Amino acid sequence: MTQLTKNIPRVVIVGGGFGGLNAAKALANSPVKVIIIDRANYHLFQPLLYQVATASLSAEQITAPIRGILNTQKNTEVLMTSVNAVDTNARIVHTDNGEIPYDYLILATGATYSFFGHDEWKKYAHGLKTIEDALEVRSKILAAYEFAELAKTEDEKNAWLTFVIVGGGPTGVEMSGQIAEMAHTTLKRDFKHINPSKTRVTIVEAGERILSSFHPSLSEKASKYLKDFGVEILNNTPVIDMDAFGVTLKDGLRIPSRTVIWAAGNSASPAGNWIGAEMDKAGRVKVTPSLTVPGHDNIYVIGDTASLAQDGKQLPGVAQVAMQMGVYSARCIRAHVNNQNPPPPFRYFNKGDMAAVGRKFAVYDVEKLETPSGKRITGPIRIAGITAWLMWLTIHITFLIDYANRIFVLLSWMNSYFTNQRSARLIPSKVKEESLPNQNCSLKTSSDP
Amino acid sequence: MTQLTKNIPRVVIVGGGFGGLNAAKALANSPVKVIIIDRANYHLFQPLLYQVATASLSAEQITAPIRGILNTQKNTEVLMTSVNAVDTNARIVHTDNGEIPYDYLILATGATYSFFGHDEWKKYAHGLKTIEDALEVRSKILAAYEFAELAKTEDEKNAWLTFVIVGGGPTGVEMSGQIAEMAHTTLKRDFKHINPSKTRVTIVEAGERILSSFHPSLSEKASKYLKDFGVEILNNTPVIDMDAFGVTLKDGLRIPSRTVIWAAGNSASPAGNWIGAEMDKAGRVKVTPSLTVPGHDNIYVIGDTASLAQDGKQLPGVAQVAMQMGVYSARCIRAHVNNQNPPPPFRYFNKGDMAAVGRKFAVYDVEKLETPSGKRITGPIRIAGITAWLMWLTIHITFLIDYANRIFVLLSWMNSYFTNQRSARLIPSKVKEESLPNQNCSLKTSSDP
């Protein structure tokens, strides 16, 4: 038990993602008691989630127990439970396991995917936000080849070998590159009745180009790389309908496909509703430049749950923003507790955006590199190719939490790189039974001699 | 497509475990077409399953895709589907995806656990046969500590910190050692309201000693090692009842516990029913000394599904037996196809039995080492301690399929060994929600200052 007295302020952090975890760490030596709450027992390194979904990494390699990360922080307690409501008057967080009073509250609950009003698509299109999502997508993709192998008609076979990716942002691009790569390398020799290299991967993008948050020249280069690799890109093509057998695009164009991956829209977690705050269309809480909620200067909202503009542009829902917001909110609380002046308004220090398009090919884009105080150093810097890929690799390894994970991820990548094998080609039967549509095919093979 | 003609005999193997996989590999260069069927897409290295259940290894590290293992075997086809029945007259296997004709059939479908007529215990006691079992047990164990941390009374806390292991065979012993080790090392510093080293681990064994398949001197040494480590061993103590809150032993002794692990009884898979064969009490098919089913000399039953005595003793359900039976059945089929003399009756060449009791401590026992033809070389050899543990380690690494898995498992062990961390402390929320009992506790912590 920690020796705390009644006078020590309590900081409750909801969410153990990039934002919440960095807030907790930044409060390690502050005169506060920190309580971090998460539904899960682990921190997830979300930028590599797509590699779990494509059998390159295991879930264990990109997660680390929150307790383990924070167990040397004497003033910090970790609780695995779910938050249901917040009473801002009584300053109490209501959880599945009782009430938790707070003096300061940091809401870092992240985002989920949004189907733009088409919630009926949820059962056909698979999003990629949680470990469970990733494992389900992995099972879907691997099982699609098994079902293709068993299919009795060419049409069925082709529908199983067609993967539609809705949304051409970094996740959509990364998924398409990985599926194409797996089809052309890992699975090449594994089947008798299908040719995995005939896999069709299509990115369906409603906007006019993929990677729209990057400079057009990088979108162009990424598109060229993907097309050379066999990935089809349909720009200006909104999805208008989908079912278990395919998607319908504008103009009624139909792509028969048994596997649809949703990489299109995000919507914030319901934290805004808990505190009755004003939210934007995507459900994010509109925060002050100090990341507090208007009217509640002891409540911070950070990361994907926060809506804030900088230099006239909405800050993106990326790990970097969440991490910096976490550290900033901790700084504000520390200043307040110590009766010091509050720090200047939050300013996102953008070190650049990256997307790994394929093996040995990534894009890196930064409009301008600036000092933390906002002074321009250089820019723009725009790179596409192997240099950006090596940068991507170094940064992702470095930022992985837990040194063992770093070694395992690096070794998995080396193994994939040199042998074309993937270390996580597992379809756990539970996932399979729950999530795969009933398929109706017979063993053409069996009657062969 | 393979160039096979109508005249090439078809060998259908059901099951991709140790038996089935070794049969398939042994038929690589035989003039037959091999079709191997499994419900899952992977081969599981079952002897290390308990390490997945105790968060030391990930599921991916002890599995390998069956297709990947066999993809260089030109005469072999892999099908992921379920078998429902066998028509021995028409020589057809009925699957979820259609009919598969065979000339030779090898049934290698393994075993499941048996609750000795108490199927109502299934929802409280968790067996350990599949990857899904292991992941569920892992979630149970890790979540027990989370719930203990949240528990409001000492009694609740203690019930969450008590683990009852039913059955003192190798699996029960290995599980108890791992849980005790995790409690004393990995989790030591991670909680504020409980002391994980107060974990109570109890092996409940109905027979007169643990590790009854080993020599009594080794049971003795293993018991001493476990007791020194805090594991409680109750011999001659059958379980007479259990519910979500604990187990009741003979004489009415009650152990309050929220986590019960079932390592007691096995029962064979239903393959015997498919072919209407004579079975023993445990559901195993009584096979001839050539591993065929009486009356069906083209049907082989191998591994945990087969019942066969050697020198008056029932062969045990271990990987070694299954592997040798797989190779033997392939040899018989090859001889038959080539019109050669059948091999002599199957003889199990026992290289010794092992169990890893704890860190740096294993037991190894072989009554006599003999040549494949049954000639005694030496014996008995009985070792307990670090030498046996190093043997255990070397053998398990060597026999793991897939060289990448070998490296990853070895590194995971080194990491655990030197840092006391475990690389797989993940509670996927899906498993959690499905499998954990509703627990009713409030945050005592939250009202603390």
GROMACS .gro file of N, CA, C and O in nm, chain A residues 1 10 39 41-42 58 60 67 71 73-74 76-77 80 95 97 99-101 132 136 138 146 150 189-193 403-404 408 411-412 415 419 424-430 432 434 439 441-443 445-446 448-449, chain B residues 1 10 33 39 41-42 58 60 67 71 73-74 76-77 80 95 97 99-101 132 136 138 146 150 189-193 403-404 408 411-412 415 419 424-430 432 434 439 441-443 445-446 448:
model
  424
    1MET      N    1   0.083  -0.120   0.000
    1MET     CA    2   0.000   0.000   0.000
    1MET      C    3   0.087   0.126   0.000
    1MET      O    4   0.190   0.131   0.066
   10ARG      N    5  -0.599   1.330  -0.651
   10ARG     CA    6  -0.614   1.206  -0.728
   10ARG      C    7  -0.634   1.238  -0.876
   10ARG      O    8  -0.728   1.308  -0.913
   39ARG      N    9  -1.025  -0.115  -1.986
   39ARG     CA   10  -1.104  -0.239  -1.994
   39ARG      C   11  -1.013  -0.359  -2.014
   39ARG      O   12  -1.045  -0.470  -1.975
   41ASN      N   13  -0.614  -0.546  -2.005
   41ASN     CA   14  -0.498  -0.545  -1.916
   41ASN      C   15  -0.371  -0.502  -1.990
   41ASN      O   16  -0.264  -0.503  -1.932
   42TYR      N   17  -0.386  -0.463  -2.117
   42TYR     CA   18  -0.266  -0.437  -2.198
   42TYR      C   19  -0.272  -0.303  -2.271
   42TYR      O   20  -0.379  -0.251  -2.301
   58SER      N   21   0.232  -1.161  -3.396
   58SER     CA   22   0.128  -1.211  -3.306
   58SER      C   23   0.078  -1.097  -3.219
   58SER      O   24   0.146  -0.995  -3.202
   60GLU      N   25   0.061  -1.085  -2.912
   60GLU     CA   26   0.148  -1.069  -2.796
   60GLU      C   27   0.266  -0.978  -2.825
   60GLU      O   28   0.320  -0.914  -2.736
   67ARG      N   29   0.011  -0.298  -1.626
   67ARG     CA   30   0.073  -0.314  -1.494
   67ARG      C   31   0.224  -0.326  -1.501
   67ARG      O   32   0.296  -0.272  -1.418
   71ASN      N   33   0.476  -0.068  -1.320
   71ASN     CA   34   0.491  -0.123  -1.185
   71ASN      C   35   0.601  -0.062  -1.100
   71ASN      O   36   0.607  -0.084  -0.980
   73GLN      N   37   0.626   0.265  -1.081
   73GLN     CA   38   0.576   0.398  -1.042
   73GLN      C   39   0.499   0.386  -0.912
   73GLN      O   40   0.384   0.343  -0.911
   74LYS      N   41   0.557   0.429  -0.804
   74LYS     CA   42   0.498   0.409  -0.672
   74LYS      C   43   0.363   0.477  -0.654
   74LYS      O   44   0.279   0.430  -0.579
   76THR      N   45   0.126   0.515  -0.867
   76THR     CA   46   0.030   0.481  -0.973
   76THR      C   47  -0.034   0.344  -0.951
   76THR      O   48   0.035   0.247  -0.920
   77GLU      N   49  -0.165   0.342  -0.971
   77GLU     CA   50  -0.241   0.219  -0.955
   77GLU      C   51  -0.312   0.189  -1.086
   77GLU      O   52  -0.362   0.280  -1.151
   80MET      N   53  -0.827  -0.277  -1.395
   80MET     CA   54  -0.890  -0.330  -1.516
   80MET      C   55  -1.040  -0.334  -1.494
   80MET      O   56  -1.093  -0.423  -1.426
   95THR      N   57  -1.766   0.292  -1.243
   95THR     CA   58  -1.715   0.178  -1.320
   95THR      C   59  -1.796   0.053  -1.288
   95THR      O   60  -1.879   0.054  -1.196
   97ASN      N   61  -1.693  -0.181  -1.137
   97ASN     CA   62  -1.652  -0.229  -1.005
   97ASN      C   63  -1.659  -0.122  -0.898
   97ASN      O   64  -1.587  -0.128  -0.799
   99GLU      N   65  -1.724   0.304  -0.756
   99GLU     CA   66  -1.703   0.447  -0.782
   99GLU      C   67  -1.559   0.487  -0.753
   99GLU      O   68  -1.500   0.443  -0.655
  100ILE      N   69  -1.507   0.572  -0.837
  100ILE     CA   70  -1.371   0.620  -0.817
  100ILE      C   71  -1.371   0.772  -0.818
  100ILE      O   72  -1.397   0.834  -0.922
  101PRO      N   73  -1.343   0.834  -0.703
  101PRO     CA   74  -1.339   0.980  -0.699
  101PRO      C   75  -1.212   1.035  -0.765
  101PRO      O   76  -1.109   0.967  -0.765
  132GLU      N   77  -0.884  -0.788  -3.099
  132GLU     CA   78  -0.987  -0.883  -3.142
  132GLU      C   79  -1.020  -0.861  -3.289
  132GLU      O   80  -1.035  -0.958  -3.364
  136GLU      N   81  -0.963  -1.134  -3.588
  136GLU     CA   82  -1.074  -1.176  -3.671
  136GLU      C   83  -1.042  -1.154  -3.819
  136GLU      O   84  -1.069  -1.241  -3.902
  138ARG      N   85  -0.748  -1.149  -3.952
  138ARG     CA   86  -0.649  -1.251  -3.987
  138ARG      C   87  -0.717  -1.384  -4.021
  138ARG      O   88  -0.688  -1.446  -4.124
  146GLU      N   89  -0.852  -2.100  -4.770
  146GLU     CA   90  -0.897  -2.237  -4.746
  146GLU      C   91  -1.029  -2.263  -4.819
  146GLU      O   92  -1.048  -2.368  -4.880
  150LEU      N   93  -1.147  -2.506  -5.154
  150LEU     CA   94  -1.257  -2.601  -5.149
  150LEU      C   95  -1.372  -2.565  -5.244
  150LEU      O   96  -1.464  -2.645  -5.262
  189ARG      N   97   0.308  -2.144  -5.279
  189ARG     CA   98   0.317  -2.287  -5.311
  189ARG      C   99   0.221  -2.374  -5.232
  189ARG      O  100   0.231  -2.496  -5.236
  190ASP      N  101   0.131  -2.313  -5.154
  190ASP     CA  102   0.060  -2.390  -5.052
  190ASP      C  103  -0.069  -2.457  -5.097
  190ASP      O  104  -0.127  -2.533  -5.021
  191PHE      N  105  -0.118  -2.429  -5.217
  191PHE     CA  106  -0.248  -2.483  -5.256
  191PHE      C  107  -0.238  -2.563  -5.385
  191PHE      O  108  -0.146  -2.543  -5.465
  192LYS      N  109  -0.333  -2.654  -5.402
  192LYS     CA  110  -0.331  -2.740  -5.522
  192LYS      C  111  -0.433  -2.695  -5.626
  192LYS      O  112  -0.420  -2.726  -5.742
  193HIS      N  113  -0.540  -2.628  -5.580
  193HIS     CA  114  -0.651  -2.599  -5.671
  193HIS      C  115  -0.670  -2.451  -5.699
  193HIS      O  116  -0.760  -2.414  -5.773
  403TYR      N  117   1.120  -0.407  -2.426
  403TYR     CA  118   1.234  -0.437  -2.512
  403TYR      C  119   1.223  -0.577  -2.574
  403TYR      O  120   1.271  -0.601  -2.684
  404ALA      N  121   1.157  -0.669  -2.503
  404ALA     CA  122   1.142  -0.804  -2.560
  404ALA      C  123   1.058  -0.797  -2.686
  404ALA      O  124   1.090  -0.860  -2.787
  408PHE      N  125   1.147  -0.935  -3.063
  408PHE     CA  126   1.063  -1.033  -3.132
  408PHE      C  127   1.006  -0.976  -3.263
  408PHE      O  128   0.999  -1.047  -3.362
  411LEU      N  129   1.285  -0.967  -3.520
  411LEU     CA  130   1.315  -1.101  -3.570
  411LEU      C  131   1.204  -1.153  -3.661
  411LEU      O  132   1.230  -1.219  -3.761
  412SER      N  133   1.080  -1.122  -3.625
  412SER     CA  134   0.969  -1.166  -3.712
  412SER      C  135   0.982  -1.101  -3.849
  412SER      O  136   0.959  -1.165  -3.951
  415ASN      N  137   1.264  -1.258  -4.037
  415ASN     CA  138   1.220  -1.389  -4.085
  415ASN      C  139   1.131  -1.376  -4.208
  415ASN      O  140   1.151  -1.443  -4.309
  419THR      N  141   1.266  -1.519  -4.560
  419THR     CA  142   1.208  -1.650  -4.594
  419THR      C  143   1.071  -1.639  -4.660
  419THR      O  144   1.016  -1.737  -4.704
  424ALA      N  145   0.259  -1.596  -3.799
  424ALA     CA  146   0.132  -1.603  -3.725
  424ALA      C  147   0.016  -1.650  -3.811
  424ALA      O  148  -0.092  -1.594  -3.808
  425ARG      N  149   0.040  -1.757  -3.887
  425ARG     CA  150  -0.066  -1.806  -3.977
  425ARG      C  151  -0.159  -1.903  -3.904
  425ARG      O  152  -0.167  -2.021  -3.936
  426LEU      N  153  -0.232  -1.853  -3.809
  426LEU     CA  154  -0.313  -1.935  -3.721
  426LEU      C  155  -0.459  -1.893  -3.734
  426LEU      O  156  -0.490  -1.775  -3.725
  427ILE      N  157  -0.547  -1.989  -3.757
  427ILE     CA  158  -0.691  -1.960  -3.755
  427ILE      C  159  -0.747  -2.027  -3.630
  427ILE      O  160  -0.777  -2.146  -3.634
  428PRO      N  161  -0.760  -1.958  -3.518
  428PRO     CA  162  -0.817  -2.025  -3.401
  428PRO      C  163  -0.961  -2.060  -3.431
  428PRO      O  164  -1.035  -1.978  -3.483
  429SER      N  165  -1.001  -2.183  -3.399
  429SER     CA  166  -1.131  -2.228  -3.449
  429SER      C  167  -1.246  -2.148  -3.391
  429SER      O  168  -1.348  -2.131  -3.453
  430LYS      N  169  -1.230  -2.098  -3.270
  430LYS     CA  170  -1.338  -2.020  -3.210
  430LYS      C  171  -1.371  -1.900  -3.297
  430LYS      O  172  -1.485  -1.876  -3.332
  432LYS      N  173  -1.302  -1.861  -3.603
  432LYS     CA  174  -1.352  -1.909  -3.731
  432LYS      C  175  -1.501  -1.937  -3.725
  432LYS      O  176  -1.578  -1.887  -3.805
  434GLU      N  177  -1.724  -1.839  -3.516
  434GLU     CA  178  -1.810  -1.725  -3.486
  434GLU      C  179  -1.823  -1.630  -3.603
  434GLU      O  180  -1.927  -1.571  -3.623
  439GLN      N  181  -2.029  -2.123  -4.561
  439GLN     CA  182  -1.995  -2.131  -4.701
  439GLN      C  183  -2.040  -2.265  -4.752
  439GLN      O  184  -2.044  -2.364  -4.682
  441CYS      N  185  -1.973  -2.512  -5.024
  441CYS     CA  186  -1.895  -2.560  -5.138
  441CYS      C  187  -1.864  -2.706  -5.116
  441CYS      O  188  -1.866  -2.756  -5.005
  442SER      N  189  -1.835  -2.775  -5.219
  442SER     CA  190  -1.807  -2.916  -5.201
  442SER      C  191  -1.667  -2.945  -5.253
  442SER      O  192  -1.607  -2.865  -5.323
  443LEU      N  193  -1.617  -3.059  -5.216
  443LEU     CA  194  -1.480  -3.091  -5.249
  443LEU      C  195  -1.467  -3.143  -5.391
  443LEU      O  196  -1.466  -3.262  -5.414
  445THR      N  197  -1.213  -3.146  -5.544
  445THR     CA  198  -1.089  -3.223  -5.532
  445THR      C  199  -1.109  -3.369  -5.499
  445THR      O  200  -1.033  -3.454  -5.543
  446SER      N  201  -1.212  -3.395  -5.417
  446SER     CA  202  -1.219  -3.528  -5.360
  446SER      C  203  -1.250  -3.634  -5.465
  446SER      O  204  -1.216  -3.750  -5.449
  448ASP      N  205  -1.144  -3.610  -5.770
  448ASP     CA  206  -1.028  -3.623  -5.858
  448ASP      C  207  -0.956  -3.753  -5.825
  448ASP      O  208  -0.961  -3.801  -5.713
  449PRO      N  209  -0.888  -3.809  -5.924
  449PRO     CA  210  -0.811  -3.930  -5.892
  449PRO      C  211  -0.695  -3.898  -5.799
  449PRO      O  212  -0.649  -3.787  -5.794
  450MET      N  213  -0.172  -2.855  -6.018
  450MET     CA  214  -0.236  -2.987  -6.010
  450MET      C  215  -0.132  -3.098  -6.025
  450MET      O  216  -0.042  -3.089  -6.107
  459ARG      N  217  -0.525  -4.378  -5.295
  459ARG     CA  218  -0.547  -4.257  -5.215
  459ARG      C  219  -0.539  -4.291  -5.067
  459ARG      O  220  -0.614  -4.372  -5.017
  482LYS      N  221  -0.142  -4.098  -5.345
  482LYS     CA  222  -0.187  -3.960  -5.326
  482LYS      C  223  -0.230  -3.946  -5.181
  482LYS      O  224  -0.312  -4.023  -5.131
  488ARG      N  225  -0.953  -2.997  -3.898
  488ARG     CA  226  -1.047  -2.888  -3.875
  488ARG      C  227  -0.975  -2.754  -3.870
  488ARG      O  228  -1.029  -2.650  -3.900
  490ASN      N  229  -0.617  -2.509  -3.937
  490ASN     CA  230  -0.517  -2.492  -4.043
  490ASN      C  231  -0.375  -2.515  -3.992
  490ASN      O  232  -0.280  -2.499  -4.066
  491TYR      N  233  -0.364  -2.552  -3.862
  491TYR     CA  234  -0.230  -2.559  -3.805
  491TYR      C  235  -0.204  -2.691  -3.733
  491TYR      O  236  -0.296  -2.759  -3.686
  507SER      N  237   0.334  -1.752  -2.690
  507SER     CA  238   0.211  -1.719  -2.762
  507SER      C  239   0.166  -1.841  -2.841
  507SER      O  240   0.245  -1.931  -2.870
  509GLU      N  241   0.102  -1.859  -3.143
  509GLU     CA  242   0.172  -1.862  -3.272
  509GLU      C  243   0.305  -1.935  -3.262
  509GLU      O  244   0.354  -1.991  -3.360
  516ARG      N  245  -0.028  -2.662  -4.414
  516ARG     CA  246   0.010  -2.640  -4.555
  516ARG      C  247   0.155  -2.603  -4.570
  516ARG      O  248   0.221  -2.647  -4.664
  520ASN      N  249   0.413  -2.823  -4.792
  520ASN     CA  250   0.397  -2.766  -4.928
  520ASN      C  251   0.502  -2.811  -5.029
  520ASN      O  252   0.484  -2.790  -5.148
  522GLN      N  253   0.572  -3.133  -5.056
  522GLN     CA  254   0.538  -3.271  -5.088
  522GLN      C  255   0.439  -3.275  -5.203
  522GLN      O  256   0.320  -3.249  -5.186
  523LYS      N  257   0.489  -3.310  -5.319
  523LYS     CA  258   0.407  -3.300  -5.441
  523LYS      C  259   0.283  -3.388  -5.437
  523LYS      O  260   0.182  -3.358  -5.497
  525THR      N  261   0.090  -3.459  -5.190
  525THR     CA  262   0.008  -3.439  -5.071
  525THR      C  263  -0.079  -3.314  -5.080
  525THR      O  264  -0.033  -3.208  -5.123
  526GLU      N  265  -0.204  -3.331  -5.040
  526GLU     CA  266  -0.299  -3.222  -5.044
  526GLU      C  267  -0.354  -3.201  -4.902
  526GLU      O  268  -0.379  -3.297  -4.831
  529MET      N  269  -0.879  -2.814  -4.510
  529MET     CA  270  -0.930  -2.770  -4.381
  529MET      C  271  -1.081  -2.788  -4.379
  529MET      O  272  -1.156  -2.710  -4.436
  544THR      N  273  -1.730  -3.525  -4.517
  544THR     CA  274  -1.686  -3.403  -4.450
  544THR      C  275  -1.790  -3.293  -4.467
  544THR      O  276  -1.885  -3.308  -4.544
  546ASN      N  277  -1.751  -3.047  -4.630
  546ASN     CA  278  -1.738  -2.995  -4.766
  546ASN      C  279  -1.746  -3.104  -4.872
  546ASN      O  280  -1.690  -3.089  -4.979
  548GLU      N  281  -1.766  -3.538  -5.006
  548GLU     CA  282  -1.719  -3.675  -4.986
  548GLU      C  283  -1.577  -3.693  -5.037
  548GLU      O  284  -1.541  -3.642  -5.143
  549ILE      N  285  -1.499  -3.767  -4.962
  549ILE     CA  286  -1.362  -3.794  -5.005
  549ILE      C  287  -1.338  -3.945  -5.005
  549ILE      O  288  -1.338  -4.008  -4.900
  550PRO      N  289  -1.321  -4.002  -5.124
  550PRO     CA  290  -1.295  -4.146  -5.132
  550PRO      C  291  -1.153  -4.181  -5.087
  550PRO      O  292  -1.062  -4.100  -5.102
  581GLU      N  293  -0.744  -2.298  -2.813
  581GLU     CA  294  -0.851  -2.218  -2.753
  581GLU      C  295  -0.858  -2.243  -2.602
  581GLU      O  296  -0.877  -2.149  -2.524
  585GLU      N  297  -0.797  -1.961  -2.314
  585GLU     CA  298  -0.899  -1.935  -2.214
  585GLU      C  299  -0.842  -1.949  -2.073
  585GLU      O  300  -0.869  -1.867  -1.986
  587ARG      N  301  -0.533  -1.908  -1.989
  587ARG     CA  302  -0.446  -1.792  -1.968
  587ARG      C  303  -0.528  -1.670  -1.923
  587ARG      O  304  -0.493  -1.604  -1.824
  595GLU      N  305  -0.650  -0.976  -1.152
  595GLU     CA  306  -0.719  -0.847  -1.166
  595GLU      C  307  -0.840  -0.841  -1.074
  595GLU      O  308  -0.865  -0.740  -1.008
  599LEU      N  309  -0.939  -0.616  -0.721
  599LEU     CA  310  -1.063  -0.538  -0.707
  599LEU      C  311  -1.154  -0.590  -0.596
  599LEU      O  312  -1.252  -0.524  -0.561
  638ARG      N  313   0.553  -0.747  -0.830
  638ARG     CA  314   0.547  -0.604  -0.798
  638ARG      C  315   0.427  -0.534  -0.860
  638ARG      O  316   0.417  -0.411  -0.857
  639ASP      N  317   0.336  -0.610  -0.923
  639ASP     CA  318   0.240  -0.544  -1.012
  639ASP      C  319   0.111  -0.498  -0.947
  639ASP      O  320   0.030  -0.432  -1.012
  640PHE      N  321   0.087  -0.532  -0.821
  640PHE     CA  322  -0.042  -0.499  -0.762
  640PHE      C  323  -0.026  -0.416  -0.635
  640PHE      O  324   0.079  -0.422  -0.570
  641LYS      N  325  -0.130  -0.340  -0.600
  641LYS     CA  326  -0.123  -0.253  -0.482
  641LYS      C  327  -0.200  -0.312  -0.364
  641LYS      O  328  -0.175  -0.280  -0.250
  642HIS      N  329  -0.301  -0.396  -0.392
  642HIS     CA  330  -0.391  -0.440  -0.287
  642HIS      C  331  -0.382  -0.589  -0.258
  642HIS      O  332  -0.453  -0.640  -0.171
  852TYR      N  333   1.164  -2.374  -3.798
  852TYR     CA  334   1.284  -2.324  -3.730
  852TYR      C  335   1.261  -2.188  -3.665
  852TYR      O  336   1.321  -2.156  -3.564
  853ALA      N  337   1.170  -2.107  -3.724
  853ALA     CA  338   1.144  -1.975  -3.664
  853ALA      C  339   1.084  -1.992  -3.525
  853ALA      O  340   1.121  -1.925  -3.430
  857PHE      N  341   1.210  -1.838  -3.167
  857PHE     CA  342   1.123  -1.754  -3.085
  857PHE      C  343   1.097  -1.816  -2.947
  857PHE      O  344   1.095  -1.747  -2.846
  860LEU      N  345   1.410  -1.779  -2.738
  860LEU     CA  346   1.428  -1.642  -2.691
  860LEU      C  347   1.326  -1.607  -2.583
  860LEU      O  348   1.357  -1.536  -2.487
  861SER      N  349   1.203  -1.656  -2.599
  861SER     CA  350   1.102  -1.630  -2.495
  861SER      C  351   1.145  -1.690  -2.363
  861SER      O  352   1.131  -1.629  -2.257
  864ASN      N  353   1.426  -1.490  -2.219
  864ASN     CA  354   1.371  -1.367  -2.164
  864ASN      C  355   1.306  -1.392  -2.028
  864ASN      O  356   1.332  -1.321  -1.930
  868THR      N  357   1.469  -1.226  -1.702
  868THR     CA  358   1.398  -1.106  -1.656
  868THR      C  359   1.277  -1.137  -1.570
  868THR      O  360   1.215  -1.048  -1.515
  873ALA      N  361   0.356  -1.313  -2.292
  873ALA     CA  362   0.220  -1.327  -2.345
  873ALA      C  363   0.113  -1.297  -2.241
  873ALA      O  364   0.016  -1.369  -2.228
  874ARG      N  365   0.132  -1.186  -2.168
  874ARG     CA  366   0.034  -1.154  -2.063
  874ARG      C  367  -0.083  -1.073  -2.118
  874ARG      O  368  -0.104  -0.958  -2.084
  875LEU      N  369  -0.161  -1.136  -2.201
  875LEU     CA  370  -0.266  -1.067  -2.275
  875LEU      C  371  -0.400  -1.132  -2.240
  875LEU      O  372  -0.414  -1.253  -2.247
  876ILE      N  373  -0.497  -1.050  -2.201
  876ILE     CA  374  -0.633  -1.101  -2.182
  876ILE      C  375  -0.719  -1.044  -2.294
  876ILE      O  376  -0.766  -0.931  -2.284
  877PRO      N  377  -0.739  -1.118  -2.402
  877PRO     CA  378  -0.824  -1.063  -2.509
  877PRO      C  379  -0.966  -1.050  -2.456
  877PRO      O  380  -1.017  -1.142  -2.394
  878SER      N  381  -1.029  -0.935  -2.480
  878SER     CA  382  -1.154  -0.910  -2.409
  878SER      C  383  -1.263  -1.007  -2.449
  878SER      O  384  -1.350  -1.039  -2.370
  879LYS      N  385  -1.259  -1.056  -2.572
  879LYS     CA  386  -1.361  -1.151  -2.613
  879LYS      C  387  -1.362  -1.274  -2.522
  879LYS      O  388  -1.464  -1.312  -2.470
  881LYS      N  389  -1.241  -1.297  -2.231
  881LYS     CA  390  -1.277  -1.254  -2.097
  881LYS      C  391  -1.428  -1.250  -2.078
  881LYS      O  392  -1.482  -1.310  -1.986
  883GLU      N  393  -1.663  -1.387  -2.250
  883GLU     CA  394  -1.732  -1.514  -2.266
  883GLU      C  395  -1.711  -1.608  -2.150
  883GLU      O  396  -1.799  -1.683  -2.115
  888GLN      N  397  -1.837  -1.140  -1.167
  888GLN     CA  398  -1.782  -1.125  -1.033
  888GLN      C  399  -1.838  -0.997  -0.974
  888GLN      O  400  -1.868  -0.902  -1.042
  890CYS      N  401  -1.767  -0.740  -0.714
  890CYS     CA  402  -1.681  -0.679  -0.616
  890CYS      C  403  -1.678  -0.530  -0.641
  890CYS      O  404  -1.707  -0.483  -0.749
  891SER      N  405  -1.645  -0.455  -0.541
  891SER     CA  406  -1.642  -0.311  -0.561
  891SER      C  407  -1.502  -0.262  -0.533
  891SER      O  408  -1.419  -0.332  -0.476
  892LEU      N  409  -1.476  -0.141  -0.577
  892LEU     CA  410  -1.341  -0.089  -0.565
  892LEU      C  411  -1.312  -0.038  -0.426
  892LEU      O  412  -1.329   0.080  -0.399
  894THR      N  413  -1.040   0.009  -0.315
  894THR     CA  414  -0.934   0.105  -0.344
  894THR      C  415  -0.985   0.246  -0.368
  894THR      O  416  -0.917   0.341  -0.336
  895SER      N  417  -1.102   0.255  -0.432
  895SER     CA  418  -1.140   0.385  -0.481
  895SER      C  419  -1.169   0.482  -0.368
  895SER      O  420  -1.158   0.602  -0.384
  897ASP      N  421  -1.010   0.474  -0.086
  897ASP     CA  422  -0.885   0.505  -0.017
  897ASP      C  423  -0.838   0.644  -0.057
  897ASP      O  424  -0.866   0.689  -0.166
   0.00000   0.00000   0.00000
